PDB file of C-alpha atoms in Angstrom:
ATOM      1  CA  MET A 205      11.343  -4.968 -41.038  1.00 52.00           C
ATOM      2  CA  ALA A 206      11.092  -2.429 -43.787  1.00 53.00           C
ATOM      3  CA  ASN A 207       7.595  -3.329 -44.152  1.00 61.00           C
ATOM      4  CA  ILE A 208       6.687  -2.942 -40.396  1.00 59.00           C
ATOM      5  CA  ILE A 209       8.472   0.536 -40.161  1.00 63.00           C
ATOM      6  CA  SER A 210       6.506   1.812 -43.348  1.00 66.00           C
ATOM      7  CA  ASN A 211       3.327   1.125 -40.970  1.00 72.00           C
ATOM      8  CA  LEU A 212       4.468   4.189 -38.797  1.00 81.00           C
ATOM      9  CA  ASN A 213       3.050   7.138 -39.465  1.00 83.00           C
ATOM     10  CA  LYS A 214       5.116  10.069 -40.189  1.00 83.00           C
ATOM     11  CA  ALA A 215       2.436  12.298 -38.420  1.00 84.00           C
ATOM     12  CA  PHE A 216       2.949  10.883 -35.273  1.00 88.00           C
ATOM     13  CA  ASP A 217       6.669  11.258 -35.234  1.00 84.00           C
ATOM     14  CA  SER A 218       6.680  14.271 -33.045  1.00 88.00           C
ATOM     15  CA  ARG A 219       6.038  13.775 -29.466  1.00 89.00           C
ATOM     16  CA  ILE A 220       3.640  16.579 -29.081  1.00 92.00           C
ATOM     17  CA  ARG A 221       1.445  14.844 -31.873  1.00 93.00           C
ATOM     18  CA  LEU A 222       1.747  11.861 -30.120  1.00 93.00           C
ATOM     19  CA  GLY A 223       0.511  13.241 -26.908  1.00 94.00           C
ATOM     20  CA  ILE A 224      -2.350  15.320 -28.363  1.00 95.00           C
ATOM     21  CA  MET A 225      -3.797  11.996 -29.978  1.00 95.00           C
ATOM     22  CA  SER A 226      -3.018   9.965 -26.599  1.00 95.00           C
ATOM     23  CA  VAL A 227      -5.248  12.560 -24.806  1.00 94.00           C
ATOM     24  CA  LEU A 228      -7.959  12.671 -27.284  1.00 95.00           C
ATOM     25  CA  MET A 229      -8.188   8.572 -27.517  1.00 94.00           C
ATOM     26  CA  VAL A 230      -9.194   8.412 -24.028  1.00 92.00           C
ATOM     27  CA  ASN A 231     -11.313  11.495 -23.606  1.00 91.00           C
ATOM     28  CA  ASP A 232     -14.333  12.429 -25.666  1.00 90.00           C
ATOM     29  CA  THR A 233     -13.554  16.335 -25.713  1.00 91.00           C
ATOM     30  CA  VAL A 234     -10.657  18.141 -24.351  1.00 92.00           C
ATOM     31  CA  ASP A 235     -10.323  22.148 -24.446  1.00 90.00           C
ATOM     32  CA  PHE A 236      -7.247  24.127 -25.604  1.00 92.00           C
ATOM     33  CA  ASN A 237      -6.430  25.070 -21.995  1.00 88.00           C
ATOM     34  CA  THR A 238      -6.501  21.593 -20.857  1.00 88.00           C
ATOM     35  CA  LEU A 239      -4.310  20.248 -23.655  1.00 92.00           C
ATOM     36  CA  LYS A 240      -1.706  23.056 -23.159  1.00 91.00           C
ATOM     37  CA  GLU A 241      -1.705  22.374 -19.293  1.00 86.00           C
ATOM     38  CA  LEU A 242      -1.333  18.416 -19.902  1.00 88.00           C
ATOM     39  CA  LEU A 243       1.319  18.561 -22.668  1.00 91.00           C
ATOM     40  CA  GLU A 244       3.397  21.792 -20.945  1.00 89.00           C
ATOM     41  CA  LEU A 245       3.269  23.540 -24.022  1.00 89.00           C
ATOM     42  CA  THR A 246       2.972  27.395 -25.415  1.00 91.00           C
ATOM     43  CA  ASP A 247      -0.256  28.317 -27.179  1.00 91.00           C
ATOM     44  CA  GLY A 248       1.637  28.869 -30.315  1.00 92.00           C
ATOM     45  CA  ASN A 249       3.286  25.592 -30.213  1.00 92.00           C
ATOM     46  CA  LEU A 250       0.169  23.880 -29.395  1.00 94.00           C
ATOM     47  CA  ALA A 251      -1.842  25.683 -32.199  1.00 94.00           C
ATOM     48  CA  SER A 252       0.403  24.642 -34.836  1.00 94.00           C
ATOM     49  CA  HIS A 253       0.459  21.002 -34.105  1.00 94.00           C
ATOM     50  CA  ILE A 254      -3.377  21.034 -33.582  1.00 95.00           C
ATOM     51  CA  LYS A 255      -3.350  22.712 -37.319  1.00 94.00           C
ATOM     52  CA  ALA A 256      -1.795  19.969 -38.437  1.00 93.00           C
ATOM     53  CA  LEU A 257      -3.675  17.152 -37.099  1.00 94.00           C
ATOM     54  CA  GLU A 258      -6.893  19.193 -38.273  1.00 94.00           C
ATOM     55  CA  GLY A 259      -5.365  19.279 -41.612  1.00 94.00           C
ATOM     56  CA  LEU A 260      -4.679  15.434 -41.831  1.00 94.00           C
ATOM     57  CA  ASN A 261      -8.565  15.398 -40.502  1.00 94.00           C
ATOM     58  CA  TYR A 262      -7.247  13.351 -37.428  1.00 95.00           C
ATOM     59  CA  ILE A 263      -8.958  15.509 -34.958  1.00 95.00           C
ATOM     60  CA  GLN A 264     -11.924  18.281 -35.280  1.00 94.00           C
ATOM     61  CA  SER A 265     -12.746  21.229 -33.252  1.00 93.00           C
ATOM     62  CA  ILE A 266     -15.998  22.738 -31.908  1.00 91.00           C
ATOM     63  CA  LYS A 267     -15.853  26.370 -31.241  1.00 89.00           C
ATOM     64  CA  GLN A 268     -18.375  27.681 -28.498  1.00 86.00           C
ATOM     65  CA  PHE A 269     -18.611  30.412 -25.842  1.00 86.00           C
ATOM     66  CA  ILE A 270     -18.649  29.763 -22.113  1.00 83.00           C
ATOM     67  CA  GLY A 271     -20.289  33.167 -20.697  1.00 85.00           C
ATOM     68  CA  ARG A 272     -18.138  35.627 -23.398  1.00 86.00           C
ATOM     69  CA  LYS A 273     -15.022  33.625 -23.214  1.00 86.00           C
ATOM     70  CA  PRO A 274     -14.485  31.530 -26.297  1.00 85.00           C
ATOM     71  CA  ASN A 275     -13.728  27.857 -25.724  1.00 87.00           C
ATOM     72  CA  THR A 276     -12.400  25.337 -28.147  1.00 91.00           C
ATOM     73  CA  GLN A 277     -13.133  22.039 -27.752  1.00 93.00           C
ATOM     74  CA  TYR A 278     -11.162  18.953 -29.520  1.00 95.00           C
ATOM     75  CA  SER A 279     -12.107  15.531 -30.213  1.00 95.00           C
ATOM     76  CA  ILE A 280     -10.572  12.593 -32.284  1.00 95.00           C
ATOM     77  CA  THR A 281     -12.239  11.624 -35.715  1.00 95.00           C
ATOM     78  CA  GLU A 282     -12.763   8.012 -36.906  1.00 95.00           C
ATOM     79  CA  THR A 283     -10.191   8.367 -39.242  1.00 94.00           C
ATOM     80  CA  GLY A 284      -7.645   9.685 -36.401  1.00 94.00           C
ATOM     81  CA  ARG A 285      -8.736   6.937 -34.119  1.00 95.00           C
ATOM     82  CA  ASN A 286      -7.870   4.194 -36.862  1.00 94.00           C
ATOM     83  CA  SER A 287      -4.895   5.882 -37.855  1.00 93.00           C
ATOM     84  CA  PHE A 288      -3.569   6.130 -34.477  1.00 93.00           C
ATOM     85  CA  GLN A 289      -4.450   2.481 -33.492  1.00 93.00           C
ATOM     86  CA  ASP A 290      -2.621   1.582 -36.687  1.00 91.00           C
ATOM     87  CA  HIS A 291       0.337   3.372 -35.561  1.00 91.00           C
ATOM     88  CA  LEU A 292       0.174   1.912 -32.107  1.00 91.00           C
ATOM     89  CA  ASN A 293       0.130  -1.637 -33.507  1.00 90.00           C
ATOM     90  CA  ALA A 294       3.241  -1.023 -35.521  1.00 89.00           C
ATOM     91  CA  LEU A 295       4.992   0.180 -32.361  1.00 88.00           C
ATOM     92  CA  GLU A 296       4.267  -2.694 -30.705  1.00 86.00           C
ATOM     93  CA  LYS A 297       5.272  -5.114 -33.372  1.00 86.00           C
ATOM     94  CA  LEU A 298       8.706  -3.087 -33.707  1.00 83.00           C
ATOM     95  CA  ILE A 299       9.437  -3.264 -29.944  1.00 80.00           C
ATOM     96  CA  GLN A 300       8.570  -7.185 -29.912  1.00 77.00           C
TER      97      GLN A 300
ATOM     98  CA  MET B 891      13.878   0.806 -30.936  1.00 68.00           C
ATOM     99  CA  GLU B 892      14.860   3.152 -28.257  1.00 79.00           C
ATOM    100  CA  LYS B 893      12.532   5.869 -29.611  1.00 82.00           C
ATOM    101  CA  GLN B 894       9.676   3.341 -30.107  1.00 84.00           C
ATOM    102  CA  LEU B 895       9.946   2.381 -26.441  1.00 87.00           C
ATOM    103  CA  GLU B 896      10.178   5.916 -25.138  1.00 88.00           C
ATOM    104  CA  ASP B 897       6.994   6.880 -27.402  1.00 89.00           C
ATOM    105  CA  ILE B 898       5.148   4.016 -26.118  1.00 90.00           C
ATOM    106  CA  LYS B 899       5.865   5.031 -22.766  1.00 90.00           C
ATOM    107  CA  ALA B 900       4.920   8.658 -23.576  1.00 91.00           C
ATOM    108  CA  ILE B 901       1.533   7.701 -25.136  1.00 93.00           C
ATOM    109  CA  ARG B 902       0.553   5.752 -21.675  1.00 91.00           C
ATOM    110  CA  GLU B 903       1.526   8.364 -19.437  1.00 89.00           C
ATOM    111  CA  MET B 904      -0.428  10.899 -21.324  1.00 91.00           C
ATOM    112  CA  MET B 905      -3.521   8.574 -21.467  1.00 92.00           C
ATOM    113  CA  GLU B 906      -3.324   8.002 -17.612  1.00 88.00           C
ATOM    114  CA  LYS B 907      -2.518  11.914 -16.799  1.00 88.00           C
ATOM    115  CA  SER B 908      -5.309  13.203 -18.878  1.00 89.00           C
ATOM    116  CA  SER B 909      -8.173  10.617 -17.856  1.00 88.00           C
ATOM    117  CA  LYS B 910      -7.233   9.828 -14.233  1.00 89.00           C
ATOM    118  CA  PHE B 911      -7.123  11.785 -10.921  1.00 90.00           C
ATOM    119  CA  LEU B 912      -3.587  11.239  -9.849  1.00 88.00           C
ATOM    120  CA  SER B 913      -3.065  13.984  -7.411  1.00 89.00           C
ATOM    121  CA  LEU B 914      -4.849  11.779  -4.748  1.00 91.00           C
ATOM    122  CA  SER B 915      -2.363  12.134  -1.857  1.00 94.00           C
ATOM    123  CA  GLY B 916      -1.204   8.719  -0.019  1.00 94.00           C
ATOM    124  CA  PHE B 917       0.073  10.567   2.928  1.00 95.00           C
ATOM    125  CA  SER B 918      -3.631  12.139   3.448  1.00 95.00           C
ATOM    126  CA  GLY B 919      -4.711   8.553   3.681  1.00 96.00           C
ATOM    127  CA  ILE B 920      -2.230   7.996   6.470  1.00 97.00           C
ATOM    128  CA  LEU B 921      -3.623  10.974   8.425  1.00 96.00           C
ATOM    129  CA  ALA B 922      -7.408   9.716   7.704  1.00 96.00           C
ATOM    130  CA  GLY B 923      -6.436   6.568   9.017  1.00 97.00           C
ATOM    131  CA  VAL B 924      -4.702   8.012  12.080  1.00 97.00           C
ATOM    132  CA  THR B 925      -7.485  10.593  12.970  1.00 97.00           C
ATOM    133  CA  ALA B 926     -10.386   7.675  12.247  1.00 96.00           C
ATOM    134  CA  THR B 927      -8.511   5.601  14.796  1.00 96.00           C
ATOM    135  CA  VAL B 928      -8.138   8.257  17.270  1.00 96.00           C
ATOM    136  CA  GLY B 929     -11.969   9.198  17.099  1.00 95.00           C
ATOM    137  CA  ALA B 930     -12.907   5.510  17.374  1.00 94.00           C
ATOM    138  CA  THR B 931     -10.586   5.090  20.560  1.00 94.00           C
ATOM    139  CA  PHE B 932     -12.349   8.304  22.064  1.00 92.00           C
ATOM    140  CA  ALA B 933     -15.980   6.791  21.593  1.00 90.00           C
ATOM    141  CA  TRP B 934     -14.886   3.534  22.927  1.00 90.00           C
ATOM    142  CA  LEU B 935     -12.852   4.893  25.993  1.00 89.00           C
ATOM    143  CA  TYR B 936     -15.449   7.543  26.864  1.00 85.00           C
ATOM    144  CA  LEU B 937     -18.847   5.891  25.795  1.00 82.00           C
ATOM    145  CA  LEU B 938     -19.060   2.343  24.733  1.00 76.00           C
ATOM    146  CA  ARG B 939     -16.757   0.617  26.767  1.00 77.00           C
ATOM    147  CA  ASN B 940     -18.729   1.176  30.027  1.00 76.00           C
ATOM    148  CA  PRO B 941     -21.892   2.951  29.115  1.00 70.00           C
ATOM    149  CA  GLU B 942     -23.083   2.773  32.776  1.00 74.00           C
ATOM    150  CA  ALA B 943     -19.993   4.973  33.764  1.00 74.00           C
ATOM    151  CA  THR B 944     -21.443   8.005  32.521  1.00 74.00           C
ATOM    152  CA  ASN B 945     -25.050   9.569  33.270  1.00 77.00           C
ATOM    153  CA  PHE B 946     -25.635  10.598  29.502  1.00 80.00           C
ATOM    154  CA  ASN B 947     -29.042   9.599  28.230  1.00 82.00           C
ATOM    155  CA  ARG B 948     -29.585   8.095  24.562  1.00 79.00           C
ATOM    156  CA  MET B 949     -29.888  11.347  22.777  1.00 82.00           C
ATOM    157  CA  GLN B 950     -26.697  12.761  24.497  1.00 85.00           C
ATOM    158  CA  GLU B 951     -24.937   9.695  23.602  1.00 84.00           C
ATOM    159  CA  LEU B 952     -25.900   9.867  19.860  1.00 84.00           C
ATOM    160  CA  THR B 953     -24.909  13.466  19.674  1.00 88.00           C
ATOM    161  CA  ILE B 954     -21.493  12.700  21.284  1.00 88.00           C
ATOM    162  CA  LEU B 955     -20.866  10.145  18.608  1.00 87.00           C
ATOM    163  CA  LEU B 956     -22.222  11.982  15.757  1.00 88.00           C
ATOM    164  CA  THR B 957     -20.105  14.881  16.551  1.00 92.00           C
ATOM    165  CA  ASP B 958     -16.866  12.536  16.968  1.00 92.00           C
ATOM    166  CA  ALA B 959     -17.852  11.030  13.455  1.00 91.00           C
ATOM    167  CA  ILE B 960     -18.051  14.676  11.858  1.00 93.00           C
ATOM    168  CA  VAL B 961     -15.064  15.889  13.375  1.00 95.00           C
ATOM    169  CA  VAL B 962     -13.246  12.878  11.969  1.00 95.00           C
ATOM    170  CA  LEU B 963     -14.740  13.314   8.605  1.00 93.00           C
ATOM    171  CA  GLY B 964     -14.233  17.048   8.375  1.00 95.00           C
ATOM    172  CA  LEU B 965     -10.408  16.433   9.390  1.00 96.00           C
ATOM    173  CA  SER B 966      -9.944  13.719   6.698  1.00 95.00           C
ATOM    174  CA  VAL B 967     -11.660  15.441   3.875  1.00 94.00           C
ATOM    175  CA  SER B 968      -9.460  18.823   4.934  1.00 95.00           C
ATOM    176  CA  PHE B 969      -6.451  16.459   4.807  1.00 95.00           C
ATOM    177  CA  ALA B 970      -7.189  15.061   1.523  1.00 94.00           C
ATOM    178  CA  LEU B 971      -7.881  18.352  -0.103  1.00 93.00           C
ATOM    179  CA  TYR B 972      -4.782  20.139   1.331  1.00 95.00           C
ATOM    180  CA  PHE B 973      -2.244  17.293   0.504  1.00 94.00           C
ATOM    181  CA  SER B 974      -3.827  16.512  -2.851  1.00 94.00           C
ATOM    182  CA  TRP B 975      -3.602  20.207  -3.745  1.00 93.00           C
ATOM    183  CA  LYS B 976       0.036  20.403  -2.477  1.00 93.00           C
ATOM    184  CA  LYS B 977       0.810  16.947  -4.812  1.00 91.00           C
ATOM    185  CA  ALA B 978      -1.099  18.640  -7.889  1.00 90.00           C
ATOM    186  CA  LYS B 979       0.739  21.923  -7.604  1.00 88.00           C
ATOM    187  CA  LYS B 980       4.279  19.979  -6.975  1.00 87.00           C
ATOM    188  CA  ASN B 981       3.310  18.263 -10.606  1.00 81.00           C
ATOM    189  CA  ASN B 982       2.145  21.368 -12.321  1.00 78.00           C
ATOM    190  CA  MET B 983      -1.361  20.489 -12.276  1.00 80.00           C
ATOM    191  CA  LYS B 984      -4.557  21.967 -11.314  1.00 82.00           C
ATOM    192  CA  LEU B 985      -6.106  19.982  -8.417  1.00 86.00           C
ATOM    193  CA  ILE B 986      -9.854  20.705  -9.896  1.00 86.00           C
ATOM    194  CA  ASN B 987     -10.251  19.394 -13.518  1.00 83.00           C
ATOM    195  CA  LYS B 988     -12.615  17.034 -15.254  1.00 83.00           C
ATOM    196  CA  THR B 989     -11.024  13.878 -13.597  1.00 88.00           C
ATOM    197  CA  THR B 990     -10.980  15.298 -10.092  1.00 91.00           C
ATOM    198  CA  LEU B 991     -14.520  15.799 -10.657  1.00 92.00           C
ATOM    199  CA  LYS B 992     -15.609  12.685 -12.117  1.00 91.00           C
ATOM    200  CA  THR B 993     -13.840  10.975  -9.154  1.00 94.00           C
ATOM    201  CA  ILE B 994     -15.856  13.041  -6.742  1.00 94.00           C
ATOM    202  CA  TYR B 995     -19.026  12.415  -8.532  1.00 96.00           C
ATOM    203  CA  ASN B 996     -18.675   8.834  -8.618  1.00 96.00           C
ATOM    204  CA  LEU B 997     -17.360   8.478  -5.251  1.00 96.00           C
ATOM    205  CA  GLY B 998     -20.100  11.027  -4.003  1.00 96.00           C
ATOM    206  CA  ILE B 999     -23.364   9.061  -5.113  1.00 97.00           C
ATOM    207  CA  PRO B1000     -23.059   5.967  -2.849  1.00 97.00           C
ATOM    208  CA  LEU B1001     -21.628   8.115  -0.101  1.00 95.00           C
ATOM    209  CA  LEU B1002     -24.657  10.502  -0.286  1.00 96.00           C
ATOM    210  CA  ALA B1003     -27.018   7.402  -0.386  1.00 97.00           C
ATOM    211  CA  GLY B1004     -25.141   5.895   2.391  1.00 96.00           C
ATOM    212  CA  GLY B1005     -25.144   9.033   4.351  1.00 94.00           C
ATOM    213  CA  ILE B1006     -28.807   9.469   4.254  1.00 96.00           C
ATOM    214  CA  PHE B1007     -29.346   5.820   5.071  1.00 97.00           C
ATOM    215  CA  SER B1008     -27.319   6.118   8.005  1.00 94.00           C
ATOM    216  CA  VAL B1009     -29.462   9.013   9.112  1.00 91.00           C
ATOM    217  CA  ILE B1010     -32.482   6.976   8.923  1.00 95.00           C
ATOM    218  CA  CYS B1011     -30.996   3.908  10.765  1.00 93.00           C
ATOM    219  CA  LEU B1012     -30.013   6.382  13.604  1.00 88.00           C
ATOM    220  CA  TRP B1013     -33.427   7.937  13.180  1.00 88.00           C
ATOM    221  CA  ARG B1014     -35.232   4.680  13.362  1.00 91.00           C
ATOM    222  CA  GLY B1015     -32.923   3.860  16.651  1.00 86.00           C
ATOM    223  CA  ASP B1016     -30.925   1.199  14.974  1.00 89.00           C
ATOM    224  CA  VAL B1017     -27.551   2.464  16.081  1.00 87.00           C
ATOM    225  CA  GLU B1018     -25.453  -0.780  15.910  1.00 89.00           C
ATOM    226  CA  ILE B1019     -26.170  -1.252  11.977  1.00 94.00           C
ATOM    227  CA  VAL B1020     -24.631   2.319  11.085  1.00 93.00           C
ATOM    228  CA  ALA B1021     -20.944   0.953  11.280  1.00 94.00           C
ATOM    229  CA  SER B1022     -21.779  -1.812   8.636  1.00 96.00           C
ATOM    230  CA  VAL B1023     -23.966   0.791   6.490  1.00 97.00           C
ATOM    231  CA  THR B1024     -21.132   3.208   6.393  1.00 96.00           C
ATOM    232  CA  LEU B1025     -18.567   0.869   5.638  1.00 97.00           C
ATOM    233  CA  ILE B1026     -20.427  -0.837   2.718  1.00 98.00           C
ATOM    234  CA  PHE B1027     -21.454   2.315   1.107  1.00 98.00           C
ATOM    235  CA  TYR B1028     -18.033   4.036   1.330  1.00 97.00           C
ATOM    236  CA  GLY B1029     -16.592   0.756  -0.146  1.00 98.00           C
ATOM    237  CA  LEU B1030     -19.124   0.726  -3.053  1.00 98.00           C
ATOM    238  CA  GLY B1031     -18.108   4.290  -3.706  1.00 97.00           C
ATOM    239  CA  LEU B1032     -14.481   3.618  -3.833  1.00 97.00           C
ATOM    240  CA  ILE B1033     -15.017   0.883  -6.384  1.00 97.00           C
ATOM    241  CA  ASN B1034     -17.133   3.143  -8.382  1.00 96.00           C
ATOM    242  CA  ALA B1035     -14.705   5.901  -8.248  1.00 96.00           C
ATOM    243  CA  SER B1036     -11.564   3.932  -8.810  1.00 95.00           C
ATOM    244  CA  LYS B1037     -12.225   3.898 -12.595  1.00 92.00           C
ATOM    245  CA  TYR B1038     -10.786   7.170 -12.279  1.00 92.00           C
ATOM    246  CA  THR B1039      -7.712   7.199 -10.115  1.00 93.00           C
ATOM    247  CA  PHE B1040      -5.154   4.673  -8.615  1.00 93.00           C
ATOM    248  CA  GLU B1041      -6.382   0.902  -9.271  1.00 92.00           C
ATOM    249  CA  GLU B1042      -5.371   0.032  -5.586  1.00 95.00           C
ATOM    250  CA  ILE B1043      -8.302   2.279  -4.632  1.00 96.00           C
ATOM    251  CA  HIS B1044     -10.430  -0.451  -6.102  1.00 97.00           C
ATOM    252  CA  TYR B1045      -8.924  -2.998  -3.784  1.00 97.00           C
ATOM    253  CA  LEU B1046      -9.675  -0.670  -0.746  1.00 97.00           C
ATOM    254  CA  GLY B1047     -13.254  -0.541  -1.946  1.00 98.00           C
ATOM    255  CA  ILE B1048     -13.522  -4.331  -1.977  1.00 98.00           C
ATOM    256  CA  THR B1049     -11.764  -4.442   1.423  1.00 98.00           C
ATOM    257  CA  GLU B1050     -14.153  -1.979   3.045  1.00 98.00           C
ATOM    258  CA  VAL B1051     -17.296  -3.671   1.681  1.00 98.00           C
ATOM    259  CA  ILE B1052     -16.005  -7.254   3.227  1.00 98.00           C
ATOM    260  CA  LEU B1053     -15.403  -5.394   6.514  1.00 98.00           C
ATOM    261  CA  GLY B1054     -18.859  -3.847   6.331  1.00 98.00           C
ATOM    262  CA  ILE B1055     -20.407  -7.412   5.830  1.00 98.00           C
ATOM    263  CA  GLY B1056     -18.411  -8.643   8.702  1.00 97.00           C
ATOM    264  CA  ALA B1057     -19.637  -5.825  11.022  1.00 97.00           C
ATOM    265  CA  ALA B1058     -23.206  -6.819  10.196  1.00 97.00           C
ATOM    266  CA  ILE B1059     -22.627 -10.313  11.048  1.00 97.00           C
ATOM    267  CA  PHE B1060     -20.817  -9.436  14.127  1.00 96.00           C
ATOM    268  CA  LEU B1061     -22.848  -6.625  15.068  1.00 93.00           C
ATOM    269  CA  SER B1062     -21.847  -5.921  18.759  1.00 90.00           C
ATOM    270  CA  HIS B1063     -18.285  -5.777  17.243  1.00 93.00           C
ATOM    271  CA  GLY B1064     -19.149  -2.745  14.762  1.00 92.00           C
ATOM    272  CA  LEU B1065     -16.770  -0.300  16.203  1.00 92.00           C
ATOM    273  CA  LEU B1066     -13.920  -2.719  15.958  1.00 95.00           C
ATOM    274  CA  PHE B1067     -14.887  -3.301  12.313  1.00 97.00           C
ATOM    275  CA  TRP B1068     -15.216   0.398  11.652  1.00 96.00           C
ATOM    276  CA  THR B1069     -11.811   1.038  13.284  1.00 96.00           C
ATOM    277  CA  ILE B1070     -10.141  -1.426  10.978  1.00 97.00           C
ATOM    278  CA  GLY B1071     -11.941  -0.167   7.904  1.00 97.00           C
ATOM    279  CA  PHE B1072     -11.604   3.275   8.070  1.00 96.00           C
ATOM    280  CA  GLY B1073      -8.508   3.465  10.550  1.00 96.00           C
ATOM    281  CA  ILE B1074      -6.154   0.791   9.922  1.00 97.00           C
ATOM    282  CA  CYS B1075      -6.935   0.044   6.004  1.00 97.00           C
ATOM    283  CA  HIS B1076      -6.623   3.872   5.219  1.00 97.00           C
ATOM    284  CA  ILE B1077      -3.189   3.745   6.910  1.00 97.00           C
ATOM    285  CA  VAL B1078      -2.093   0.593   4.910  1.00 97.00           C
ATOM    286  CA  TYR B1079      -3.287   1.788   1.609  1.00 96.00           C
ATOM    287  CA  GLY B1080      -2.343   5.144   2.183  1.00 96.00           C
ATOM    288  CA  ALA B1081       1.135   4.180   2.920  1.00 96.00           C
ATOM    289  CA  ILE B1082       1.182   1.997  -0.365  1.00 96.00           C
ATOM    290  CA  LEU B1083      -0.011   4.925  -2.322  1.00 95.00           C
ATOM    291  CA  TYR B1084       2.504   7.312  -0.744  1.00 95.00           C
ATOM    292  CA  LYS B1085       5.406   4.867  -1.455  1.00 94.00           C
ATOM    293  CA  LYS B1086       4.166   4.149  -5.048  1.00 92.00           C
ATOM    294  CA  TYR B1087       3.427   7.737  -6.142  1.00 88.00           C
ATOM    295  CA  ASP B1088       3.844  10.300  -3.712  1.00 83.00           C
ATOM    296  CA  LEU B1089       7.642   9.930  -3.473  1.00 83.00           C
ATOM    297  CA  LYS B1090       8.060   9.793  -7.251  1.00 70.00           C
TER     298      LYS B1090
END
């Protein structure tokens, strides 16, 4: 049991980070505002969790301009995908 | 244990919510079905039951049928837009987002092809086959778009395709198949969606 629990990734302990990763698992790219709407968060709250995930190299961002408006697109990295998959497997094993 | 279960539930919900058009209103499906049934009944009673009773020439007949069909289509699309917009608002979502556009695009391609094909059939004087053509292309459009919305839409699509093939085999009963496909099926599937998702 202890061994299985250690497979759970601490980075995904927060429901918000879990949400961000879930969205990016099934969408190639998602912009900041869409994430904000989906997760029903404030700018600051979302930004801090994104920063944490970027720091772990789980997600990456591409900054661009649509007209004159800045627009940031986020996508999951290979590392992020693998880590999240491992986390999912650990979760599933635990509830079996 | 509780937390892990809740986590998995949250993950699944977020994956669905972000990748599927879930604002589609089941209630608008019921209304679309009723509209189609009324439109078909009008066509049947007014024109097709007894063509000799009216003195319209073929061109006038076609115009009346086309107008009838366009009114049904216009009302159905308006219902779908209005009630889906309301459902989106209730769930704190925007109606127009990436998944909505994907759904419309994937439904739209077969629908547009079928629409053009139907007009060509009418143009060539092949009126009877049009019921079958609209059912088949609409069904294919639904199957194509169902990846981005409720899975029930997939089965509605298959039902429509089967009815379309039936309409081609029993050519003189095209209107009956059309009424079942666009009327009854929309009411039935609309009610299923309404009960399963709208009431939540």
